[in-house]
C-alpha cells in the first residue's frame, strides 16, 4: 500500500499547487468562473493545509507559505458573518493539525490577538443539531478541549447524543439527515458524518477518549461498511443516489473503508474483498473526476454538473485533504498475505432496511446482474427539504438509467396530479419485500396505503398504490397499481425517461453505457391511456446534466386531460425495459 500512499500524496500536492493561488490576501477564495464562493470555504482550505502539513511536515509548496495561508484562512473563517458552524469546525481541526498545543503551533503564533480571542469565543459557543451538523459540534468539542479552552471534555457526551438520535430515527441504526418533515432522509451525509467524526477523534489530545468512543462509532459505521460489497459497481462507482454524490460519493466511501481497515472493523477474512473494493472506488474517482494532465479535480463543465452547493474550489481542497488522509491511512493498513483473489461477481438482489416502523419503511434495494454488469440502486427514502430526482426510487444506474442532477423530474415513476396535489410513489413504503421470483428473477415490492405528495405530505383518504420492480438478467419491469378510495378526477399523468451519454473525456474504460438500441422501453399496460410525446432534445440545455455526463433527450409519457378514477377499479401502469447495456471501450 506504500505506492498507493505515495501516489495519494503526489496527487494532493498537485491539487493544492493548482488551487493555492485562489486564496486571496484576506483568506477568502476566488471562485471558479460561473460559481459563487461559499462562506465556509476558508475552513475547508485550513483543514486541507493542516492535513498536508501533518502528512509531510512541509511548510511551503510552490513558493507559497502554507503557515501564512492557513492563518489567513482561519482568520477569514472566524470573522465570517454570520458565523458558519461547519466552516468553524473545519478551521478548528485544521488548526489542530499544526499542533495540539498553542505553544507549539506555528499557525497559532501567526494569528493576531484579536483572532485568537475570537477563536476562543467561537469554540466555547455550544449548539445542538439533529442532522449531520452534529459532527461539526463534535469537532468543535475536540478542538475546545485539545487547545485547553475547557477542562471539561464534551466529546463523549456529544457522540452519545448523536448515536441516541440515530436509534430514535432509524430502527436499523442508519443516519437520518432529516430535521423536519416526513423524516428518513438517509443519504451520503450519513457516511460523511462518521468519517468526519472519526477524523476529529484522531486529533483529540486525549487518546483515551478516542479509544473509548471507537466501539460506539463502530456499531453504526460498520453498517455502511457492510453495504459496500453490494453497493459498489464492478467499475468502481460508489454511492450514486441522493444529494452530494458524484465525486463525494467516491471520496467518503474510500475514507470509510480505509478507516475501517485501520481500526480493525473489517475481519481479516474479508480484507481481500475490501481491498478490491477500495481499488475500484479509487480508480473510478481517478479516471472520472481528475484532470490527469494538470492534476486537479474537475467537478463541473459543459457536460456534467455536481451538487449545487459544492463549489469546485471546495471540492479540490476537500479532495486534497482526503488524499493526505488516505496516504497516512494506507501506511498503517496491512495487506493480507498472499496474492489477493477477487470473488467472481454473482447476480444478487438485496434490500437494506434503513428504518422500519408502524409509520413507514425505508431502505435501499441493490441489484446486480453478473452477465451484463447492470447494477442498480433503488432508494426508498425522503428527499429532505428540497425535491430532486436524485433521491427518487428508480434504478439509479449511471450510464444506463440516468437522471438530471439538482432538478426534479418523475424519472421512471408515474406522477399523478389531483387538483393541487401532485403525488409520487416515493419517499416511503409499507410491507417492503424482496425475494426470488420466476426464472431466477428478483423482485422488490412495497405499497403506500396513503398516497404522498411531492412535499412529502400524506394525502389522506385519496388512494393507495402498490409498486413492484422485477429484475431478470438485464431486463427490468416496473408495475404500479393504483386504487382510489372515492371517485376523484385525475387532472394530469406524467412519466419521464432521460437518455444521457458518458462524459467525452472523463470516462473510465469498462464503465456502463447505453448501446445503440437504447432502453428498449415498452408499455405493457397503461390504464391511464397516456401517450408518448415527441422526444425533447436538451443537449444544449445546461439544466439537464448528471454527475457523470450530459442528458441529450427526455421522453415523456403524458395524459393532460382529466380521467375520472372510480373506487374498486385497479389502475395499472406496467413498463418493461430491456436496455442495451454496453461497456465503454476507451
XYZ file of C-alpha atoms in Angstrom:
586
model
C 0.000 0.000 0.000
C 3.030 2.290 0.197
C 2.967 3.051 -3.529
C -0.707 3.951 -3.148
C 0.255 6.154 -0.205
C 2.881 7.982 -2.244
C 0.525 8.331 -5.194
C -2.110 9.944 -2.965
C 0.402 12.398 -1.552
C 1.645 13.351 -5.023
C -1.921 13.960 -6.165
C -2.649 16.057 -3.068
C 0.469 18.129 -3.701
C -0.552 18.727 -7.317
C -4.135 19.571 -6.375
C -3.066 22.081 -3.736
C -0.484 23.654 -6.044
C -3.179 24.356 -8.637
C -5.547 25.947 -6.134
C -3.387 27.865 -3.647
C -3.341 30.929 -5.900
C -7.115 31.219 -5.458
C -6.577 32.172 -1.792
C -6.971 35.940 -1.541
C -4.955 38.198 0.816
C -7.942 38.307 3.198
C -8.139 34.488 3.334
C -11.259 34.090 1.204
C -11.278 32.129 -2.050
C -11.594 33.388 -5.597
C -14.333 31.218 -7.118
C -14.102 29.439 -10.440
C -15.826 31.344 -13.230
C -19.586 30.884 -13.085
C -19.650 29.817 -9.427
C -20.379 31.615 -6.167
C -17.992 31.327 -3.221
C -19.248 29.638 -0.048
C -18.871 31.201 3.374
C -17.300 28.042 4.835
C -14.636 27.586 2.144
C -11.739 29.086 4.161
C -12.325 26.436 6.835
C -12.105 23.653 4.252
C -8.830 25.137 2.987
C -7.375 25.322 6.503
C -8.182 21.663 7.174
C -6.647 20.608 3.848
C -3.450 22.564 4.548
C -3.331 21.119 8.056
C -3.598 17.542 6.815
C -0.900 18.199 4.212
C 1.415 19.597 6.902
C 0.589 16.655 9.152
C 1.417 14.188 6.392
C 4.581 15.796 5.040
C 5.886 18.296 7.602
C 6.357 20.749 4.723
C 5.614 24.426 5.341
C 5.960 25.642 1.755
C 4.562 24.494 -1.572
C 5.379 26.013 -4.962
C 6.694 29.121 -3.236
C 3.611 29.543 -1.043
C 3.966 29.818 2.730
C 1.433 27.253 3.976
C 1.577 28.511 7.562
C 0.685 32.020 6.443
C -2.082 30.784 4.128
C -3.584 28.653 6.896
C -3.512 31.601 9.302
C -5.210 33.813 6.716
C -7.942 31.271 6.002
C -8.612 30.610 9.685
C -8.835 34.355 10.303
C -11.247 34.773 7.393
C -13.413 31.918 8.661
C -13.511 33.182 12.231
C -14.592 36.659 11.135
C -17.212 35.419 8.662
C -20.628 36.884 9.430
C -22.967 35.253 10.090
C -20.816 32.552 11.656
C -20.915 29.160 9.932
C -20.699 26.147 12.215
C -19.309 23.850 9.546
C -16.603 26.273 8.445
C -15.579 26.823 12.059
C -15.313 23.061 12.651
C -13.098 22.573 9.589
C -10.936 25.551 10.562
C -10.573 24.299 14.150
C -9.452 20.838 13.042
C -7.110 22.435 10.519
C -5.530 24.487 13.288
C -5.263 21.370 15.449
C -3.383 19.560 12.656
C -0.489 22.002 13.048
C -0.024 21.135 16.710
C -2.078 20.036 19.724
C -0.964 22.898 21.949
C -1.000 26.626 21.332
C 2.605 26.998 22.475
C 3.954 24.706 19.749
C 1.533 25.535 16.950
C 3.156 27.591 14.153
C -0.209 28.798 12.829
C -1.389 29.950 16.263
C 1.798 32.027 16.533
C 0.899 33.849 13.291
C -2.589 34.787 14.471
C -3.121 38.244 15.937
C -4.549 38.552 19.439
C -7.992 39.605 18.224
C -8.266 36.462 16.087
C -7.143 34.250 18.979
C -9.792 35.734 21.244
C -12.403 35.283 18.546
C -11.427 31.610 18.123
C -11.696 31.036 21.869
C -15.123 32.638 21.958
C -16.390 30.786 18.870
C -15.250 27.377 20.106
C -16.833 27.952 23.511
C -20.216 28.597 21.891
C -22.411 25.490 22.298
C -25.105 24.431 19.843
C -27.092 21.312 19.039
C -28.219 19.698 15.764
C -30.333 16.745 14.680
C -28.592 16.260 11.331
C -25.016 15.799 10.092
C -24.069 19.187 11.523
C -23.765 17.443 14.888
C -20.439 16.095 13.585
C -19.230 19.699 13.430
C -20.234 20.129 17.073
C -18.133 17.097 17.949
C -15.164 18.586 16.074
C -15.561 21.854 17.996
C -15.603 19.930 21.286
C -12.394 18.113 20.289
C -10.669 21.406 19.475
C -12.079 23.119 22.570
C -10.599 20.519 24.917
C -7.384 19.881 22.989
C -6.487 23.580 22.989
C -7.206 23.813 26.710
C -10.151 26.192 26.363
C -12.278 23.950 28.545
C -11.273 21.499 31.257
C -14.500 19.589 30.713
C -14.361 17.377 27.626
C -17.793 17.174 25.992
C -16.730 14.982 23.069
C -18.050 11.735 24.555
C -21.386 13.251 25.514
C -21.937 14.710 22.045
C -21.103 11.407 20.341
C -23.526 9.581 22.629
C -26.205 12.173 21.912
C -25.700 11.747 18.171
C -25.948 7.967 18.473
C -29.068 8.204 20.652
C -30.757 10.215 17.916
C -29.746 7.627 15.331
C -31.546 4.995 17.392
C -34.607 7.228 17.706
C -34.908 7.880 13.966
C -33.745 4.559 12.493
C -34.694 1.092 13.682
C -31.691 -0.309 11.790
C -29.119 2.210 13.053
C -28.560 4.343 9.941
C -28.124 8.108 9.948
C -31.270 10.118 9.179
C -30.250 13.573 7.968
C -33.790 14.980 8.119
C -34.535 17.664 10.692
C -38.166 18.380 9.825
C -40.969 16.924 7.748
C -41.663 13.296 6.963
C -38.247 12.011 8.037
C -35.976 9.341 6.663
C -33.504 11.359 4.605
C -30.897 8.593 4.522
C -28.128 9.814 2.264
C -24.378 10.108 1.773
C -24.117 12.557 4.667
C -24.504 9.580 6.995
C -21.190 8.206 5.713
C -19.643 11.676 5.848
C -20.737 12.117 9.485
C -18.878 9.028 10.672
C -15.812 9.769 8.536
C -15.596 13.352 9.820
C -16.204 12.343 13.444
C -13.506 9.674 13.223
C -11.067 12.205 11.734
C -11.819 14.599 14.590
C -11.252 11.892 17.219
C -7.866 11.129 15.688
C -6.814 14.700 16.539
C -8.091 14.555 20.133
C -5.427 15.388 22.721
C -6.654 12.565 24.963
C -6.190 9.255 23.156
C -8.210 7.553 25.888
C -11.361 9.318 24.714
C -10.716 8.079 21.191
C -10.252 4.509 22.369
C -13.420 4.616 24.470
C -15.641 6.034 21.723
C -14.417 3.876 18.836
C -16.671 0.914 19.773
C -19.672 3.269 19.778
C -18.824 4.624 16.331
C -18.113 1.124 15.067
C -21.650 -0.009 15.922
C -23.076 2.354 13.314
C -20.236 2.869 10.827
C -19.994 -0.900 10.326
C -23.486 -0.912 8.849
C -22.317 1.303 5.994
C -19.119 -0.714 5.565
C -21.150 -3.911 5.169
C -23.167 -2.255 2.398
C -20.105 -1.612 0.252
C -19.721 -5.049 -1.415
C -23.266 -4.785 -2.795
C -23.224 -1.012 -3.303
C -20.009 -0.573 -5.307
C -20.310 -1.357 -9.003
C -17.802 -3.522 -10.881
C -16.260 -0.415 -12.483
C -15.874 1.252 -9.064
C -18.899 3.557 -8.970
C -19.775 4.113 -5.308
C -22.711 5.902 -3.684
C -24.860 7.050 -6.612
C -28.120 8.401 -5.183
C -29.185 11.400 -3.149
C -27.663 14.830 -2.963
C -23.905 15.291 -2.903
C -22.981 12.042 -4.639
C -20.607 12.100 -7.614
C -17.014 12.812 -6.543
C -18.004 12.854 -2.872
C -19.783 9.523 -3.356
C -16.343 8.097 -4.085
C -14.291 10.024 -1.513
C -16.478 9.371 1.529
C -16.686 5.638 0.758
C -12.907 5.334 0.291
C -12.300 7.112 3.602
C -14.801 4.946 5.456
C -13.213 1.711 4.217
C -9.659 2.870 4.967
C -10.678 3.970 8.465
C -12.402 0.617 8.969
C -9.284 -1.261 7.870
C -7.079 0.862 10.151
C -9.321 0.410 13.194
C -9.824 -3.328 12.718
C -13.521 -3.044 11.901
C -13.127 -5.330 8.892
C -12.378 -9.012 9.699
C -9.159 -10.486 8.327
C -11.007 -12.930 6.091
C -12.879 -10.012 4.489
C -9.907 -7.721 3.910
C -9.104 -9.053 0.453
C -12.621 -8.224 -0.688
C -12.445 -4.706 0.728
C -9.025 -4.027 -0.763
C -10.520 -4.840 -4.152
C -13.494 -2.544 -3.463
C -11.071 0.179 -2.387
C -9.050 -0.232 -5.575
C -12.145 0.034 -7.767
C -13.505 3.068 -5.906
C -10.202 4.884 -6.271
C -9.770 4.046 -9.958
C -13.260 5.341 -10.719
C -12.524 8.520 -8.750
C -9.185 8.937 -10.505
C -10.480 8.292 -14.012
C -13.774 10.161 -13.728
C -13.010 13.325 -11.771
C -9.297 14.077 -12.050
C -7.783 16.174 -14.805
C -4.775 13.913 -15.164
C -2.862 16.356 -17.333
C -2.978 19.217 -14.841
C -3.642 17.314 -11.615
C -6.780 18.874 -10.174
C -10.390 17.872 -9.578
C -12.790 18.816 -12.368
C -16.244 18.880 -10.829
C -18.439 20.533 -13.444
C -18.153 21.621 -17.053
C -20.308 21.846 -20.187
C -21.216 18.167 -19.993
C -21.725 17.437 -16.313
C -22.514 19.131 -13.040
C -22.418 18.471 -9.299
C -24.464 19.148 -6.188
C -25.255 22.839 -6.461
C -23.775 23.721 -3.051
C -20.437 22.086 -3.828
C -18.037 24.540 -5.422
C -15.065 23.427 -7.483
C -12.644 25.137 -5.090
C -14.127 23.456 -2.034
C -14.128 20.049 -3.729
C -10.459 20.422 -4.712
C -9.350 21.279 -1.188
C -11.565 18.529 0.254
C -10.053 16.046 -2.199
C -6.530 17.167 -1.251
C -7.396 16.687 2.428
C -8.794 13.227 1.786
C -5.771 12.252 -0.307
C -3.468 13.257 2.554
C -5.556 11.194 4.965
C -5.603 8.213 2.582
C -1.835 8.448 2.253
C -1.405 8.244 6.012
C -4.054 5.536 6.481
C -2.581 3.384 3.707
C 0.737 3.210 5.574
C -0.952 1.737 8.645
C -3.054 -0.824 6.768
C -1.520 -4.262 6.383
C -2.135 -6.073 3.111
C -3.448 -9.620 3.562
C -0.880 -12.350 2.979
C -0.686 -13.918 -0.459
C -1.945 -12.725 -3.798
C -5.377 -11.121 -3.442
C -8.047 -13.110 -5.234
C -11.251 -11.352 -6.144
C -14.501 -13.226 -5.837
C -16.473 -13.755 -9.046
C -19.405 -11.376 -9.372
C -22.737 -13.039 -8.704
C -26.226 -11.964 -9.666
C -27.882 -10.710 -6.492
C -30.699 -8.618 -5.093
C -30.725 -7.204 -1.580
C -32.864 -4.752 0.369
C -31.005 -2.798 3.047
C -33.517 -1.647 5.666
C -32.844 1.880 6.917
C -35.956 2.235 9.061
C -38.964 0.058 9.785
C -41.786 1.279 11.989
C -45.567 1.338 12.094
C -45.494 4.681 10.280
C -43.067 3.974 7.445
C -40.485 1.646 5.974
C -37.460 2.945 4.115
C -34.356 1.400 2.658
C -32.210 0.739 -0.387
C -32.665 -2.075 -2.908
C -29.439 -3.164 -4.609
C -29.450 -5.343 -7.720
C -26.529 -6.684 -9.711
C -26.594 -8.810 -12.867
C -23.347 -10.723 -13.288
C -23.684 -11.334 -17.025
C -24.489 -7.838 -18.328
C -22.886 -5.855 -15.488
C -26.135 -3.975 -14.834
C -26.074 -2.610 -11.289
C -28.992 -0.653 -9.845
C -29.543 1.290 -6.629
C -33.212 1.973 -5.791
C -33.508 4.253 -2.737
C -36.843 4.418 -0.934
C -36.047 7.440 1.227
C -37.100 11.004 1.928
C -35.600 13.713 -0.258
C -35.285 16.137 2.657
C -36.181 19.779 2.267
C -35.597 20.002 -1.495
C -37.094 17.565 -4.007
C -34.826 16.424 -6.831
C -34.640 13.316 -8.991
C -31.513 12.215 -7.115
C -33.479 10.504 -4.323
C -36.442 9.036 -6.220
C -36.990 5.232 -6.116
C -35.975 4.150 -9.612
C -32.886 2.168 -10.729
C -30.015 4.605 -10.324
C -27.601 3.220 -12.907
C -25.367 5.991 -14.294
C -24.678 5.368 -17.959
C -27.839 3.297 -18.436
C -30.652 4.862 -16.408
C -29.678 8.482 -15.828
C -31.357 11.454 -14.206
C -30.774 15.220 -14.094
C -28.846 16.384 -11.061
C -30.263 19.126 -8.784
C -33.645 19.279 -10.554
C -36.870 17.315 -10.327
C -38.390 15.104 -12.996
C -40.535 11.990 -12.379
C -37.862 9.691 -13.796
C -39.278 6.182 -14.349
C -42.125 6.938 -11.919
C -45.760 7.922 -12.548
C -46.613 11.410 -11.328
C -50.364 11.767 -10.685
C -51.904 15.201 -10.178
C -55.239 15.563 -8.379
C -56.107 19.254 -8.181
C -53.263 20.864 -6.245
C -51.915 17.513 -5.018
C -49.022 16.135 -7.073
C -48.331 12.570 -5.921
C -45.441 10.144 -6.420
C -44.941 6.510 -5.331
C -41.818 7.621 -3.480
C -40.325 8.637 -0.109
C -41.757 5.782 1.984
C -43.330 2.354 1.786
C -45.064 -0.264 3.866
C -44.683 -4.044 3.680
C -41.396 -3.782 1.784
C -40.492 -7.235 0.477
C -37.745 -8.600 -1.719
C -37.230 -12.137 -2.943
C -36.794 -14.571 -5.816
C -39.465 -14.747 -8.495
C -39.983 -16.843 -11.606
C -36.958 -17.906 -13.667
C -34.496 -16.749 -11.001
C -35.729 -13.174 -11.180
C -35.531 -10.805 -8.213
C -38.391 -8.597 -7.124
C -38.705 -5.604 -4.841
C -42.195 -4.552 -3.839
C -43.740 -2.070 -1.477
C -47.048 -0.324 -1.021
C -48.307 3.052 0.093
C -51.626 2.806 1.995
C -51.913 6.583 1.613
C -50.603 8.494 -1.380
C -47.922 11.074 -0.670
C -47.373 14.363 -2.481
C -44.153 15.953 -3.662
C -43.986 17.991 -0.437
C -43.777 14.651 1.398
C -47.190 15.102 3.000
C -49.613 12.182 3.182
C -52.820 12.827 1.238
C -55.433 11.173 3.430
C -58.395 9.242 2.010
C -57.379 9.759 -1.610
C -55.971 6.406 -2.625
C -53.188 3.844 -2.390
C -50.561 2.333 -4.655
C -48.640 -0.932 -4.845
C -45.259 -0.964 -6.573
C -43.223 -3.898 -7.844
C -39.841 -3.826 -9.548
C -38.769 -7.104 -11.162
C -35.230 -7.821 -12.372
C -34.307 -10.747 -14.601
C -30.825 -10.513 -16.061
C -30.645 -7.081 -17.642
C -34.431 -6.910 -18.095
C -36.443 -4.731 -15.735
C -40.184 -4.485 -15.236
C -41.968 -1.851 -13.146
C -45.611 -2.205 -12.135
C -47.662 0.478 -10.380
C -51.198 -0.436 -9.259
C -53.400 2.418 -8.022
C -56.669 2.279 -6.093
C -58.757 5.307 -5.133
C -60.945 5.402 -2.035
C -63.616 7.601 -3.578
C -64.411 8.895 -7.034
C -61.850 11.505 -7.950
C -60.645 13.352 -11.020
C -57.084 12.798 -12.168
C -56.024 16.051 -13.806
C -52.648 15.016 -15.175
C -50.429 11.964 -15.529
C -46.716 12.182 -16.316
C -43.847 9.698 -16.632
C -40.328 10.598 -17.779
C -37.219 8.937 -19.184
C -33.808 10.537 -19.603
C -31.215 9.448 -22.153
C -27.671 10.569 -21.451
C -24.160 9.926 -22.709
C -20.963 9.416 -20.723
C -18.537 12.313 -20.491
C -16.466 12.697 -23.643
C -13.205 12.960 -21.667
C -13.706 11.865 -18.068
C -14.796 8.294 -18.647
C -13.480 5.002 -17.402
C -12.970 2.076 -19.798
C -15.263 -0.733 -18.706
C -17.955 1.573 -17.302
C -21.566 1.022 -18.279
C -23.223 2.923 -21.095
C -26.275 2.545 -23.307
C -25.749 0.761 -26.600
C -27.324 1.862 -29.895
C -30.588 0.036 -29.093
C -31.204 2.264 -26.069
C -33.606 1.374 -23.260
C -35.920 -0.713 -25.448
C -38.814 0.520 -23.338
C -42.303 -0.909 -23.860
C -45.514 -0.053 -22.045
C -47.204 -3.408 -21.371
C -50.293 -1.933 -19.711
C -51.494 1.631 -19.267
C -54.913 2.166 -17.715
C -54.234 5.905 -17.708
C -54.232 5.928 -21.531
C -51.265 8.258 -21.743
C -49.347 8.932 -24.940
C -45.669 9.406 -25.688
C -44.806 12.988 -26.524
C -42.275 13.905 -29.143
C -38.764 13.370 -27.815
C -37.375 16.549 -26.304
C -33.788 17.385 -27.271
C -31.995 19.035 -24.331
C -28.355 18.721 -25.392
C -27.900 22.496 -25.290
C -29.772 22.982 -22.001
C -27.330 23.264 -19.074
C -30.139 22.355 -16.657
C -30.076 18.720 -17.709
C -26.706 17.360 -16.691
C -25.721 14.486 -14.430
C -22.728 13.859 -12.177
C -21.250 11.743 -14.947
C -22.289 13.170 -18.316
C -24.829 15.092 -20.378
C -28.516 14.340 -20.828
C -29.413 14.679 -24.501
C -33.017 13.501 -24.697
C -36.098 13.495 -22.478
C -39.101 11.320 -23.232
C -42.465 11.943 -21.589
C -45.490 9.674 -21.315
C -48.322 12.134 -20.628
C -52.068 12.354 -20.172
C -53.004 16.016 -19.860
C -56.799 15.753 -19.922
C -58.969 14.616 -16.990
C -59.650 10.997 -16.083
C -62.388 10.064 -13.616
C -60.965 7.374 -11.329
C -63.520 5.206 -9.541
C -63.165 3.132 -6.365
C -62.953 -0.625 -6.755
C -61.065 -0.421 -10.050
C -57.305 -1.032 -10.177
C -55.443 1.363 -12.469
C -52.187 -0.200 -13.603
C -49.100 1.036 -15.343
C -46.601 -1.654 -16.376
C -43.410 -0.580 -18.117
C -40.743 -3.028 -19.298
C -37.109 -2.305 -20.096
C -34.570 -4.407 -21.957
C -31.646 -1.957 -22.004
C -28.830 -2.431 -24.467
C -26.088 -2.458 -21.833
C -22.634 -1.834 -23.280
C -19.188 -1.096 -21.888
C -17.080 1.955 -22.656
C -14.062 0.676 -24.553
C -11.817 3.734 -24.367
